Amino acid sequence: NRRDIDALLEELDPEVEWHDVFHQMLGGEASVYRGHDGVRELFQARYEVLAELHGEYSDIRDLDDQLVGIGQIRTRGEGSGAVTESALAVVVDFKNGKAIRVRTYLDPKEALEAAGLEE
């Protein structure tokens, strides 16, 4: 939410795999970004088109080497001012204290299933 990519990268393994559904929110395909350069590219592209990008997680489940977050995302277009709000869920896999894989979902149920959990 602070748009601090460098702080985010400090929490990610240099070889992180980020499976992103943001483009699906806008009617496109899900994408995979690899490594710090890929994650930087992902967020810089978002910041070019969005005046606001705010995620909030109301349910966070710590599963030792995995974390599941369920919440909402709100965006506002830079040029259009159009606002979108959507459910958002994330499953993050950790190794040696760093995120090695991040998977985002528009359906919280899919995230729970991916983590081997039920609602």
PDB file of N, CA, C and O in Angstrom, residues 20-94:
ATOM      1  N   ASP A  20       0.228 -13.809 -10.482  1.00  0.00           N
ATOM      2  CA  ASP A  20      -0.613 -12.635 -10.258  1.00  0.00           C
ATOM      3  C   ASP A  20      -1.924 -12.707 -11.036  1.00  0.00           C
ATOM      4  O   ASP A  20      -1.921 -13.002 -12.227  1.00  0.00           O
ATOM      5  N   VAL A  21      -3.024 -12.406 -10.348  1.00  0.00           N
ATOM      6  CA  VAL A  21      -4.338 -12.408 -10.997  1.00  0.00           C
ATOM      7  C   VAL A  21      -4.847 -11.001 -11.284  1.00  0.00           C
ATOM      8  O   VAL A  21      -5.961 -10.831 -11.742  1.00  0.00           O
ATOM      9  N   PHE A  22      -4.032  -9.997 -11.030  1.00  0.00           N
ATOM     10  CA  PHE A  22      -4.484  -8.622 -11.206  1.00  0.00           C
ATOM     11  C   PHE A  22      -5.046  -8.390 -12.605  1.00  0.00           C
ATOM     12  O   PHE A  22      -6.076  -7.740 -12.759  1.00  0.00           O
ATOM     13  N   HIS A  23      -4.382  -8.912 -13.621  1.00  0.00           N
ATOM     14  CA  HIS A  23      -4.870  -8.720 -14.991  1.00  0.00           C
ATOM     15  C   HIS A  23      -6.247  -9.356 -15.188  1.00  0.00           C
ATOM     16  O   HIS A  23      -7.038  -8.887 -15.995  1.00  0.00           O
ATOM     17  N   GLN A  24      -6.549 -10.422 -14.448  1.00  0.00           N
ATOM     18  CA  GLN A  24      -7.874 -11.035 -14.536  1.00  0.00           C
ATOM     19  C   GLN A  24      -8.948 -10.078 -14.041  1.00  0.00           C
ATOM     20  O   GLN A  24     -10.057 -10.078 -14.550  1.00  0.00           O
ATOM     21  N   MET A  25      -8.616  -9.270 -13.046  1.00  0.00           N
ATOM     22  CA  MET A  25      -9.567  -8.271 -12.556  1.00  0.00           C
ATOM     23  C   MET A  25      -9.998  -7.345 -13.682  1.00  0.00           C
ATOM     24  O   MET A  25     -11.116  -6.856 -13.697  1.00  0.00           O
ATOM     25  N   LEU A  26      -9.090  -7.128 -14.612  1.00  0.00           N
ATOM     26  CA  LEU A  26      -9.361  -6.221 -15.721  1.00  0.00           C
ATOM     27  C   LEU A  26      -9.765  -6.967 -16.991  1.00  0.00           C
ATOM     28  O   LEU A  26      -9.824  -6.379 -18.060  1.00  0.00           O
ATOM     29  N   GLY A  27     -10.030  -8.274 -16.870  1.00  0.00           N
ATOM     30  CA  GLY A  27     -10.513  -9.052 -17.995  1.00  0.00           C
ATOM     31  C   GLY A  27      -9.444  -9.780 -18.783  1.00  0.00           C
ATOM     32  O   GLY A  27      -9.737 -10.375 -19.812  1.00  0.00           O
ATOM     33  N   GLY A  28      -8.198  -9.778 -18.320  1.00  0.00           N
ATOM     34  CA  GLY A  28      -7.115 -10.443 -19.043  1.00  0.00           C
ATOM     35  C   GLY A  28      -6.757 -11.788 -18.437  1.00  0.00           C
ATOM     36  O   GLY A  28      -7.548 -12.402 -17.729  1.00  0.00           O
ATOM     37  N   GLU A  29      -5.559 -12.225 -18.711  1.00  0.00           N
ATOM     38  CA  GLU A  29      -5.047 -13.515 -18.236  1.00  0.00           C
ATOM     39  C   GLU A  29      -4.191 -13.332 -16.988  1.00  0.00           C
ATOM     40  O   GLU A  29      -3.568 -12.294 -16.797  1.00  0.00           O
ATOM     41  N   ALA A  30      -4.133 -14.375 -16.166  1.00  0.00           N
ATOM     42  CA  ALA A  30      -3.216 -14.383 -15.025  1.00  0.00           C
ATOM     43  C   ALA A  30      -1.789 -14.437 -15.565  1.00  0.00           C
ATOM     44  O   ALA A  30      -1.545 -14.957 -16.655  1.00  0.00           O
ATOM     45  N   SER A  31      -0.842 -13.892 -14.825  1.00  0.00           N
ATOM     46  CA  SER A  31       0.549 -13.835 -15.266  1.00  0.00           C
ATOM     47  C   SER A  31       1.472 -14.341 -14.169  1.00  0.00           C
ATOM     48  O   SER A  31       1.112 -14.321 -12.996  1.00  0.00           O
ATOM     49  N   VAL A  32       2.680 -14.764 -14.573  1.00  0.00           N
ATOM     50  CA  VAL A  32       3.701 -15.185 -13.620  1.00  0.00           C
ATOM     51  C   VAL A  32       4.915 -14.281 -13.816  1.00  0.00           C
ATOM     52  O   VAL A  32       5.384 -14.084 -14.939  1.00  0.00           O
ATOM     53  N   TYR A  33       5.418 -13.732 -12.710  1.00  0.00           N
ATOM     54  CA  TYR A  33       6.599 -12.882 -12.709  1.00  0.00           C
ATOM     55  C   TYR A  33       7.670 -13.581 -11.892  1.00  0.00           C
ATOM     56  O   TYR A  33       7.385 -14.124 -10.826  1.00  0.00           O
ATOM     57  N   ARG A  34       8.893 -13.551 -12.383  1.00  0.00           N
ATOM     58  CA  ARG A  34       9.974 -14.294 -11.728  1.00  0.00           C
ATOM     59  C   ARG A  34      11.090 -13.366 -11.274  1.00  0.00           C
ATOM     60  O   ARG A  34      11.501 -12.468 -12.022  1.00  0.00           O
ATOM     61  N   GLY A  35      11.554 -13.620 -10.062  1.00  0.00           N
ATOM     62  CA  GLY A  35      12.682 -12.883  -9.515  1.00  0.00           C
ATOM     63  C   GLY A  35      12.328 -11.458  -9.135  1.00  0.00           C
ATOM     64  O   GLY A  35      11.226 -10.976  -9.382  1.00  0.00           O
ATOM     65  N   HIS A  36      13.296 -10.791  -8.523  1.00  0.00           N
ATOM     66  CA  HIS A  36      13.082  -9.408  -8.095  1.00  0.00           C
ATOM     67  C   HIS A  36      12.778  -8.496  -9.272  1.00  0.00           C
ATOM     68  O   HIS A  36      11.923  -7.614  -9.179  1.00  0.00           O
ATOM     69  N   ASP A  37      13.450  -8.717 -10.403  1.00  0.00           N
ATOM     70  CA  ASP A  37      13.201  -7.871 -11.576  1.00  0.00           C
ATOM     71  C   ASP A  37      11.765  -8.032 -12.072  1.00  0.00           C
ATOM     72  O   ASP A  37      11.121  -7.052 -12.444  1.00  0.00           O
ATOM     73  N   GLY A  38      11.266  -9.262 -12.052  1.00  0.00           N
ATOM     74  CA  GLY A  38       9.898  -9.498 -12.484  1.00  0.00           C
ATOM     75  C   GLY A  38       8.884  -8.837 -11.571  1.00  0.00           C
ATOM     76  O   GLY A  38       7.908  -8.236 -12.037  1.00  0.00           O
ATOM     77  N   VAL A  39       9.101  -8.928 -10.257  1.00  0.00           N
ATOM     78  CA  VAL A  39       8.181  -8.308  -9.301  1.00  0.00           C
ATOM     79  C   VAL A  39       8.243  -6.786  -9.432  1.00  0.00           C
ATOM     80  O   VAL A  39       7.212  -6.106  -9.403  1.00  0.00           O
ATOM     81  N   ARG A  40       9.427  -6.246  -9.622  1.00  0.00           N
ATOM     82  CA  ARG A  40       9.567  -4.795  -9.824  1.00  0.00           C
ATOM     83  C   ARG A  40       8.785  -4.371 -11.071  1.00  0.00           C
ATOM     84  O   ARG A  40       8.060  -3.381 -11.068  1.00  0.00           O
ATOM     85  N   GLU A  41       8.916  -5.138 -12.146  1.00  0.00           N
ATOM     86  CA  GLU A  41       8.195  -4.854 -13.390  1.00  0.00           C
ATOM     87  C   GLU A  41       6.682  -4.890 -13.163  1.00  0.00           C
ATOM     88  O   GLU A  41       5.950  -4.017 -13.628  1.00  0.00           O
ATOM     89  N   LEU A  42       6.222  -5.895 -12.439  1.00  0.00           N
ATOM     90  CA  LEU A  42       4.799  -6.040 -12.140  1.00  0.00           C
ATOM     91  C   LEU A  42       4.253  -4.800 -11.444  1.00  0.00           C
ATOM     92  O   LEU A  42       3.259  -4.215 -11.874  1.00  0.00           O
ATOM     93  N   PHE A  43       4.897  -4.382 -10.376  1.00  0.00           N
ATOM     94  CA  PHE A  43       4.372  -3.258  -9.597  1.00  0.00           C
ATOM     95  C   PHE A  43       4.571  -1.920 -10.307  1.00  0.00           C
ATOM     96  O   PHE A  43       3.715  -1.047 -10.221  1.00  0.00           O
ATOM     97  N   GLN A  44       5.650  -1.746 -11.030  1.00  0.00           N
ATOM     98  CA  GLN A  44       5.836  -0.495 -11.769  1.00  0.00           C
ATOM     99  C   GLN A  44       4.752  -0.338 -12.828  1.00  0.00           C
ATOM    100  O   GLN A  44       4.228   0.758 -13.029  1.00  0.00           O
ATOM    101  N   ALA A  45       4.385  -1.445 -13.478  1.00  0.00           N
ATOM    102  CA  ALA A  45       3.312  -1.391 -14.474  1.00  0.00           C
ATOM    103  C   ALA A  45       1.983  -1.020 -13.814  1.00  0.00           C
ATOM    104  O   ALA A  45       1.207  -0.239 -14.360  1.00  0.00           O
ATOM    105  N   ARG A  46       1.731  -1.553 -12.637  1.00  0.00           N
ATOM    106  CA  ARG A  46       0.502  -1.208 -11.904  1.00  0.00           C
ATOM    107  C   ARG A  46       0.471   0.269 -11.552  1.00  0.00           C
ATOM    108  O   ARG A  46      -0.540   0.934 -11.698  1.00  0.00           O
ATOM    109  N   TYR A  47       1.589   0.767 -11.041  1.00  0.00           N
ATOM    110  CA  TYR A  47       1.636   2.142 -10.581  1.00  0.00           C
ATOM    111  C   TYR A  47       1.505   3.143 -11.718  1.00  0.00           C
ATOM    112  O   TYR A  47       1.091   4.274 -11.506  1.00  0.00           O
ATOM    113  N   GLU A  48       1.843   2.728 -12.932  1.00  0.00           N
ATOM    114  CA  GLU A  48       1.690   3.613 -14.090  1.00  0.00           C
ATOM    115  C   GLU A  48       0.222   3.843 -14.435  1.00  0.00           C
ATOM    116  O   GLU A  48      -0.130   4.893 -14.938  1.00  0.00           O
ATOM    117  N   VAL A  49      -0.631   2.860 -14.170  1.00  0.00           N
ATOM    118  CA  VAL A  49      -2.035   2.976 -14.570  1.00  0.00           C
ATOM    119  C   VAL A  49      -2.994   3.185 -13.397  1.00  0.00           C
ATOM    120  O   VAL A  49      -4.160   3.491 -13.606  1.00  0.00           O
ATOM    121  N   LEU A  50      -2.506   3.032 -12.170  1.00  0.00           N
ATOM    122  CA  LEU A  50      -3.378   3.154 -11.005  1.00  0.00           C
ATOM    123  C   LEU A  50      -2.947   4.297 -10.099  1.00  0.00           C
ATOM    124  O   LEU A  50      -1.809   4.342  -9.645  1.00  0.00           O
ATOM    125  N   ALA A  51      -3.887   5.186  -9.819  1.00  0.00           N
ATOM    126  CA  ALA A  51      -3.636   6.254  -8.856  1.00  0.00           C
ATOM    127  C   ALA A  51      -3.730   5.704  -7.438  1.00  0.00           C
ATOM    128  O   ALA A  51      -3.090   6.215  -6.526  1.00  0.00           O
ATOM    129  N   GLU A  52      -4.530   4.661  -7.277  1.00  0.00           N
ATOM    130  CA  GLU A  52      -4.699   4.039  -5.961  1.00  0.00           C
ATOM    131  C   GLU A  52      -4.682   2.525  -6.110  1.00  0.00           C
ATOM    132  O   GLU A  52      -5.297   1.973  -7.018  1.00  0.00           O
ATOM    133  N   LEU A  53      -3.987   1.872  -5.213  1.00  0.00           N
ATOM    134  CA  LEU A  53      -3.948   0.412  -5.126  1.00  0.00           C
ATOM    135  C   LEU A  53      -3.844   0.098  -3.645  1.00  0.00           C
ATOM    136  O   LEU A  53      -2.810   0.348  -3.026  1.00  0.00           O
ATOM    137  N   HIS A  54      -4.930  -0.401  -3.091  1.00  0.00           N
ATOM    138  CA  HIS A  54      -4.964  -0.620  -1.643  1.00  0.00           C
ATOM    139  C   HIS A  54      -5.514  -2.011  -1.356  1.00  0.00           C
ATOM    140  O   HIS A  54      -6.662  -2.312  -1.682  1.00  0.00           O
ATOM    141  N   GLY A  55      -4.678  -2.862  -0.762  1.00  0.00           N
ATOM    142  CA  GLY A  55      -5.104  -4.194  -0.349  1.00  0.00           C
ATOM    143  C   GLY A  55      -5.205  -4.252   1.161  1.00  0.00           C
ATOM    144  O   GLY A  55      -4.410  -3.630   1.870  1.00  0.00           O
ATOM    145  N   GLU A  56      -6.201  -4.953   1.639  1.00  0.00           N
ATOM    146  CA  GLU A  56      -6.385  -5.107   3.083  1.00  0.00           C
ATOM    147  C   GLU A  56      -6.822  -6.540   3.362  1.00  0.00           C
ATOM    148  O   GLU A  56      -7.764  -7.034   2.748  1.00  0.00           O
ATOM    149  N   TYR A  57      -6.114  -7.195   4.279  1.00  0.00           N
ATOM    150  CA  TYR A  57      -6.405  -8.583   4.614  1.00  0.00           C
ATOM    151  C   TYR A  57      -7.055  -8.653   5.986  1.00  0.00           C
ATOM    152  O   TYR A  57      -6.472  -8.229   6.972  1.00  0.00           O
ATOM    153  N   SER A  58      -8.273  -9.200   6.022  1.00  0.00           N
ATOM    154  CA  SER A  58      -9.017  -9.316   7.279  1.00  0.00           C
ATOM    155  C   SER A  58      -8.814 -10.680   7.943  1.00  0.00           C
ATOM    156  O   SER A  58      -9.118 -10.849   9.119  1.00  0.00           O
ATOM    157  N   ASP A  59      -8.304 -11.651   7.187  1.00  0.00           N
ATOM    158  CA  ASP A  59      -8.086 -13.005   7.703  1.00  0.00           C
ATOM    159  C   ASP A  59      -6.709 -13.466   7.249  1.00  0.00           C
ATOM    160  O   ASP A  59      -6.473 -13.622   6.048  1.00  0.00           O
ATOM    161  N   ILE A  60      -5.805 -13.641   8.197  1.00  0.00           N
ATOM    162  CA  ILE A  60      -4.458 -14.113   7.879  1.00  0.00           C
ATOM    163  C   ILE A  60      -4.213 -15.391   8.662  1.00  0.00           C
ATOM    164  O   ILE A  60      -4.394 -15.422   9.882  1.00  0.00           O
ATOM    165  N   ARG A  61      -3.813 -16.435   7.948  1.00  0.00           N
ATOM    166  CA  ARG A  61      -3.568 -17.732   8.571  1.00  0.00           C
ATOM    167  C   ARG A  61      -2.101 -18.115   8.401  1.00  0.00           C
ATOM    168  O   ARG A  61      -1.620 -18.265   7.285  1.00  0.00           O
ATOM    169  N   ASP A  62      -1.412 -18.269   9.521  1.00  0.00           N
ATOM    170  CA  ASP A  62      -0.003 -18.641   9.541  1.00  0.00           C
ATOM    171  C   ASP A  62       0.094 -20.155   9.633  1.00  0.00           C
ATOM    172  O   ASP A  62      -0.304 -20.748  10.635  1.00  0.00           O
ATOM    173  N   LEU A  63       0.621 -20.778   8.581  1.00  0.00           N
ATOM    174  CA  LEU A  63       0.727 -22.233   8.508  1.00  0.00           C
ATOM    175  C   LEU A  63       2.197 -22.662   8.505  1.00  0.00           C
ATOM    176  O   LEU A  63       2.587 -23.547   7.765  1.00  0.00           O
ATOM    177  N   ASP A  64       3.009 -22.021   9.319  1.00  0.00           N
ATOM    178  CA  ASP A  64       4.452 -22.261   9.433  1.00  0.00           C
ATOM    179  C   ASP A  64       5.199 -21.818   8.181  1.00  0.00           C
ATOM    180  O   ASP A  64       5.635 -20.693   8.111  1.00  0.00           O
ATOM    181  N   ASP A  65       5.331 -22.677   7.182  1.00  0.00           N
ATOM    182  CA  ASP A  65       6.070 -22.304   5.981  1.00  0.00           C
ATOM    183  C   ASP A  65       5.160 -21.763   4.885  1.00  0.00           C
ATOM    184  O   ASP A  65       5.566 -21.615   3.740  1.00  0.00           O
ATOM    185  N   GLN A  66       3.939 -21.450   5.258  1.00  0.00           N
ATOM    186  CA  GLN A  66       2.966 -20.924   4.314  1.00  0.00           C
ATOM    187  C   GLN A  66       2.044 -19.952   5.038  1.00  0.00           C
ATOM    188  O   GLN A  66       1.742 -20.129   6.219  1.00  0.00           O
ATOM    189  N   LEU A  67       1.601 -18.935   4.316  1.00  0.00           N
ATOM    190  CA  LEU A  67       0.674 -17.960   4.859  1.00  0.00           C
ATOM    191  C   LEU A  67      -0.474 -17.803   3.883  1.00  0.00           C
ATOM    192  O   LEU A  67      -0.258 -17.791   2.664  1.00  0.00           O
ATOM    193  N   VAL A  68      -1.695 -17.690   4.417  1.00  0.00           N
ATOM    194  CA  VAL A  68      -2.866 -17.439   3.591  1.00  0.00           C
ATOM    195  C   VAL A  68      -3.488 -16.143   4.078  1.00  0.00           C
ATOM    196  O   VAL A  68      -3.727 -15.968   5.276  1.00  0.00           O
ATOM    197  N   GLY A  69      -3.729 -15.219   3.172  1.00  0.00           N
ATOM    198  CA  GLY A  69      -4.391 -13.958   3.495  1.00  0.00           C
ATOM    199  C   GLY A  69      -5.647 -13.806   2.656  1.00  0.00           C
ATOM    200  O   GLY A  69      -5.623 -14.065   1.455  1.00  0.00           O
ATOM    201  N   ILE A  70      -6.722 -13.391   3.301  1.00  0.00           N
ATOM    202  CA  ILE A  70      -7.996 -13.195   2.609  1.00  0.00           C
ATOM    203  C   ILE A  70      -8.482 -11.783   2.913  1.00  0.00           C
ATOM    204  O   ILE A  70      -8.514 -11.374   4.079  1.00  0.00           O
ATOM    205  N   GLY A  71      -8.846 -11.051   1.877  1.00  0.00           N
ATOM    206  CA  GLY A  71      -9.300  -9.689   2.096  1.00  0.00           C
ATOM    207  C   GLY A  71      -9.908  -9.066   0.857  1.00  0.00           C
ATOM    208  O   GLY A  71     -10.574  -9.732   0.072  1.00  0.00           O
ATOM    209  N   GLN A  72      -9.620  -7.781   0.686  1.00  0.00           N
ATOM    210  CA  GLN A  72     -10.181  -6.984  -0.406  1.00  0.00           C
ATOM    211  C   GLN A  72      -9.087  -6.154  -1.057  1.00  0.00           C
ATOM    212  O   GLN A  72      -8.109  -5.786  -0.408  1.00  0.00           O
ATOM    213  N   ILE A  73      -9.290  -5.823  -2.324  1.00  0.00           N
ATOM    214  CA  ILE A  73      -8.411  -4.886  -3.014  1.00  0.00           C
ATOM    215  C   ILE A  73      -9.287  -3.799  -3.635  1.00  0.00           C
ATOM    216  O   ILE A  73     -10.380  -4.073  -4.125  1.00  0.00           O
ATOM    217  N   ARG A  74      -8.784  -2.576  -3.562  1.00  0.00           N
ATOM    218  CA  ARG A  74      -9.470  -1.424  -4.151  1.00  0.00           C
ATOM    219  C   ARG A  74      -8.466  -0.718  -5.059  1.00  0.00           C
ATOM    220  O   ARG A  74      -7.320  -0.479  -4.663  1.00  0.00           O
ATOM    221  N   THR A  75      -8.901  -0.402  -6.264  1.00  0.00           N
ATOM    222  CA  THR A  75      -8.053   0.330  -7.201  1.00  0.00           C
ATOM    223  C   THR A  75      -8.809   1.525  -7.757  1.00  0.00           C
ATOM    224  O   THR A  75     -10.038   1.529  -7.800  1.00  0.00           O
ATOM    225  N   ARG A  76      -8.054   2.527  -8.182  1.00  0.00           N
ATOM    226  CA  ARG A  76      -8.618   3.684  -8.881  1.00  0.00           C
ATOM    227  C   ARG A  76      -7.693   3.999 -10.039  1.00  0.00           C
ATOM    228  O   ARG A  76      -6.486   4.167  -9.866  1.00  0.00           O
ATOM    229  N   GLY A  77      -8.254   4.046 -11.233  1.00  0.00           N
ATOM    230  CA  GLY A  77      -7.466   4.294 -12.432  1.00  0.00           C
ATOM    231  C   GLY A  77      -6.837   5.674 -12.436  1.00  0.00           C
ATOM    232  O   GLY A  77      -7.454   6.643 -11.986  1.00  0.00           O
ATOM    233  N   GLU A  78      -5.625   5.763 -12.950  1.00  0.00           N
ATOM    234  CA  GLU A  78      -4.890   7.032 -13.013  1.00  0.00           C
ATOM    235  C   GLU A  78      -5.600   8.034 -13.923  1.00  0.00           C
ATOM    236  O   GLU A  78      -5.836   9.162 -13.540  1.00  0.00           O
ATOM    237  N   GLY A  79      -5.933   7.612 -15.114  1.00  0.00           N
ATOM    238  CA  GLY A  79      -6.557   8.534 -16.064  1.00  0.00           C
ATOM    239  C   GLY A  79      -8.066   8.609 -15.944  1.00  0.00           C
ATOM    240  O   GLY A  79      -8.648   9.689 -15.966  1.00  0.00           O
ATOM    241  N   SER A  80      -8.696   7.460 -15.776  1.00  0.00           N
ATOM    242  CA  SER A  80     -10.158   7.402 -15.784  1.00  0.00           C
ATOM    243  C   SER A  80     -10.787   7.727 -14.439  1.00  0.00           C
ATOM    244  O   SER A  80     -11.936   8.155 -14.375  1.00  0.00           O
ATOM    245  N   GLY A  81     -10.068   7.454 -13.373  1.00  0.00           N
ATOM    246  CA  GLY A  81     -10.645   7.621 -12.042  1.00  0.00           C
ATOM    247  C   GLY A  81     -11.598   6.498 -11.669  1.00  0.00           C
ATOM    248  O   GLY A  81     -12.192   6.511 -10.597  1.00  0.00           O
ATOM    249  N   ALA A  82     -11.740   5.505 -12.558  1.00  0.00           N
ATOM    250  CA  ALA A  82     -12.658   4.384 -12.302  1.00  0.00           C
ATOM    251  C   ALA A  82     -12.177   3.590 -11.096  1.00  0.00           C
ATOM    252  O   ALA A  82     -10.989   3.309 -10.957  1.00  0.00           O
ATOM    253  N   VAL A  83     -13.119   3.240 -10.228  1.00  0.00           N
ATOM    254  CA  VAL A  83     -12.819   2.501  -9.013  1.00  0.00           C
ATOM    255  C   VAL A  83     -13.272   1.059  -9.178  1.00  0.00           C
ATOM    256  O   VAL A  83     -14.366   0.798  -9.691  1.00  0.00           O
ATOM    257  N   THR A  84     -12.414   0.128  -8.766  1.00  0.00           N
ATOM    258  CA  THR A  84     -12.797  -1.284  -8.725  1.00  0.00           C
ATOM    259  C   THR A  84     -12.539  -1.793  -7.312  1.00  0.00           C
ATOM    260  O   THR A  84     -11.586  -1.368  -6.658  1.00  0.00           O
ATOM    261  N   GLU A  85     -13.395  -2.681  -6.879  1.00  0.00           N
ATOM    262  CA  GLU A  85     -13.215  -3.366  -5.600  1.00  0.00           C
ATOM    263  C   GLU A  85     -13.470  -4.835  -5.834  1.00  0.00           C
ATOM    264  O   GLU A  85     -14.384  -5.200  -6.573  1.00  0.00           O
ATOM    265  N   SER A  86     -12.652  -5.657  -5.219  1.00  0.00           N
ATOM    266  CA  SER A  86     -12.761  -7.093  -5.436  1.00  0.00           C
ATOM    267  C   SER A  86     -12.234  -7.838  -4.224  1.00  0.00           C
ATOM    268  O   SER A  86     -11.383  -7.329  -3.499  1.00  0.00           O
ATOM    269  N   ALA A  87     -12.745  -9.052  -4.058  1.00  0.00           N
ATOM    270  CA  ALA A  87     -12.133  -9.956  -3.086  1.00  0.00           C
ATOM    271  C   ALA A  87     -10.723 -10.249  -3.576  1.00  0.00           C
ATOM    272  O   ALA A  87     -10.456 -10.235  -4.781  1.00  0.00           O
ATOM    273  N   LEU A  88      -9.819 -10.492  -2.645  1.00  0.00           N
ATOM    274  CA  LEU A  88      -8.443 -10.842  -2.989  1.00  0.00           C
ATOM    275  C   LEU A  88      -7.935 -11.806  -1.940  1.00  0.00           C
ATOM    276  O   LEU A  88      -8.192 -11.634  -0.754  1.00  0.00           O
ATOM    277  N   ALA A  89      -7.246 -12.829  -2.384  1.00  0.00           N
ATOM    278  CA  ALA A  89      -6.638 -13.785  -1.468  1.00  0.00           C
ATOM    279  C   ALA A  89      -5.236 -14.086  -1.967  1.00  0.00           C
ATOM    280  O   ALA A  89      -4.947 -13.979  -3.159  1.00  0.00           O
ATOM    281  N   VAL A  90      -4.369 -14.458  -1.033  1.00  0.00           N
ATOM    282  CA  VAL A  90      -2.984 -14.733  -1.377  1.00  0.00           C
ATOM    283  C   VAL A  90      -2.505 -15.948  -0.592  1.00  0.00           C
ATOM    284  O   VAL A  90      -2.893 -16.143   0.558  1.00  0.00           O
ATOM    285  N   VAL A  91      -1.704 -16.765  -1.246  1.00  0.00           N
ATOM    286  CA  VAL A  91      -1.010 -17.875  -0.588  1.00  0.00           C
ATOM    287  C   VAL A  91       0.474 -17.632  -0.827  1.00  0.00           C
ATOM    288  O   VAL A  91       0.912 -17.491  -1.973  1.00  0.00           O
ATOM    289  N   VAL A  92       1.234 -17.551   0.265  1.00  0.00           N
ATOM    290  CA  VAL A  92       2.664 -17.273   0.173  1.00  0.00           C
ATOM    291  C   VAL A  92       3.417 -18.445   0.786  1.00  0.00           C
ATOM    292  O   VAL A  92       3.151 -18.837   1.917  1.00  0.00           O
ATOM    293  N   ASP A  93       4.347 -19.001   0.022  1.00  0.00           N
ATOM    294  CA  ASP A  93       5.206 -20.084   0.501  1.00  0.00           C
ATOM    295  C   ASP A  93       6.557 -19.493   0.893  1.00  0.00           C
ATOM    296  O   ASP A  93       7.110 -18.667   0.153  1.00  0.00           O
ATOM    297  N   PHE A  94       7.088 -19.926   2.047  1.00  0.00           N
ATOM    298  CA  PHE A  94       8.344 -19.406   2.582  1.00  0.00           C
ATOM    299  C   PHE A  94       9.409 -20.486   2.678  1.00  0.00           C
ATOM    300  O   PHE A  94       9.108 -21.647   2.905  1.00  0.00           O
TER     301      PHE A  94
END
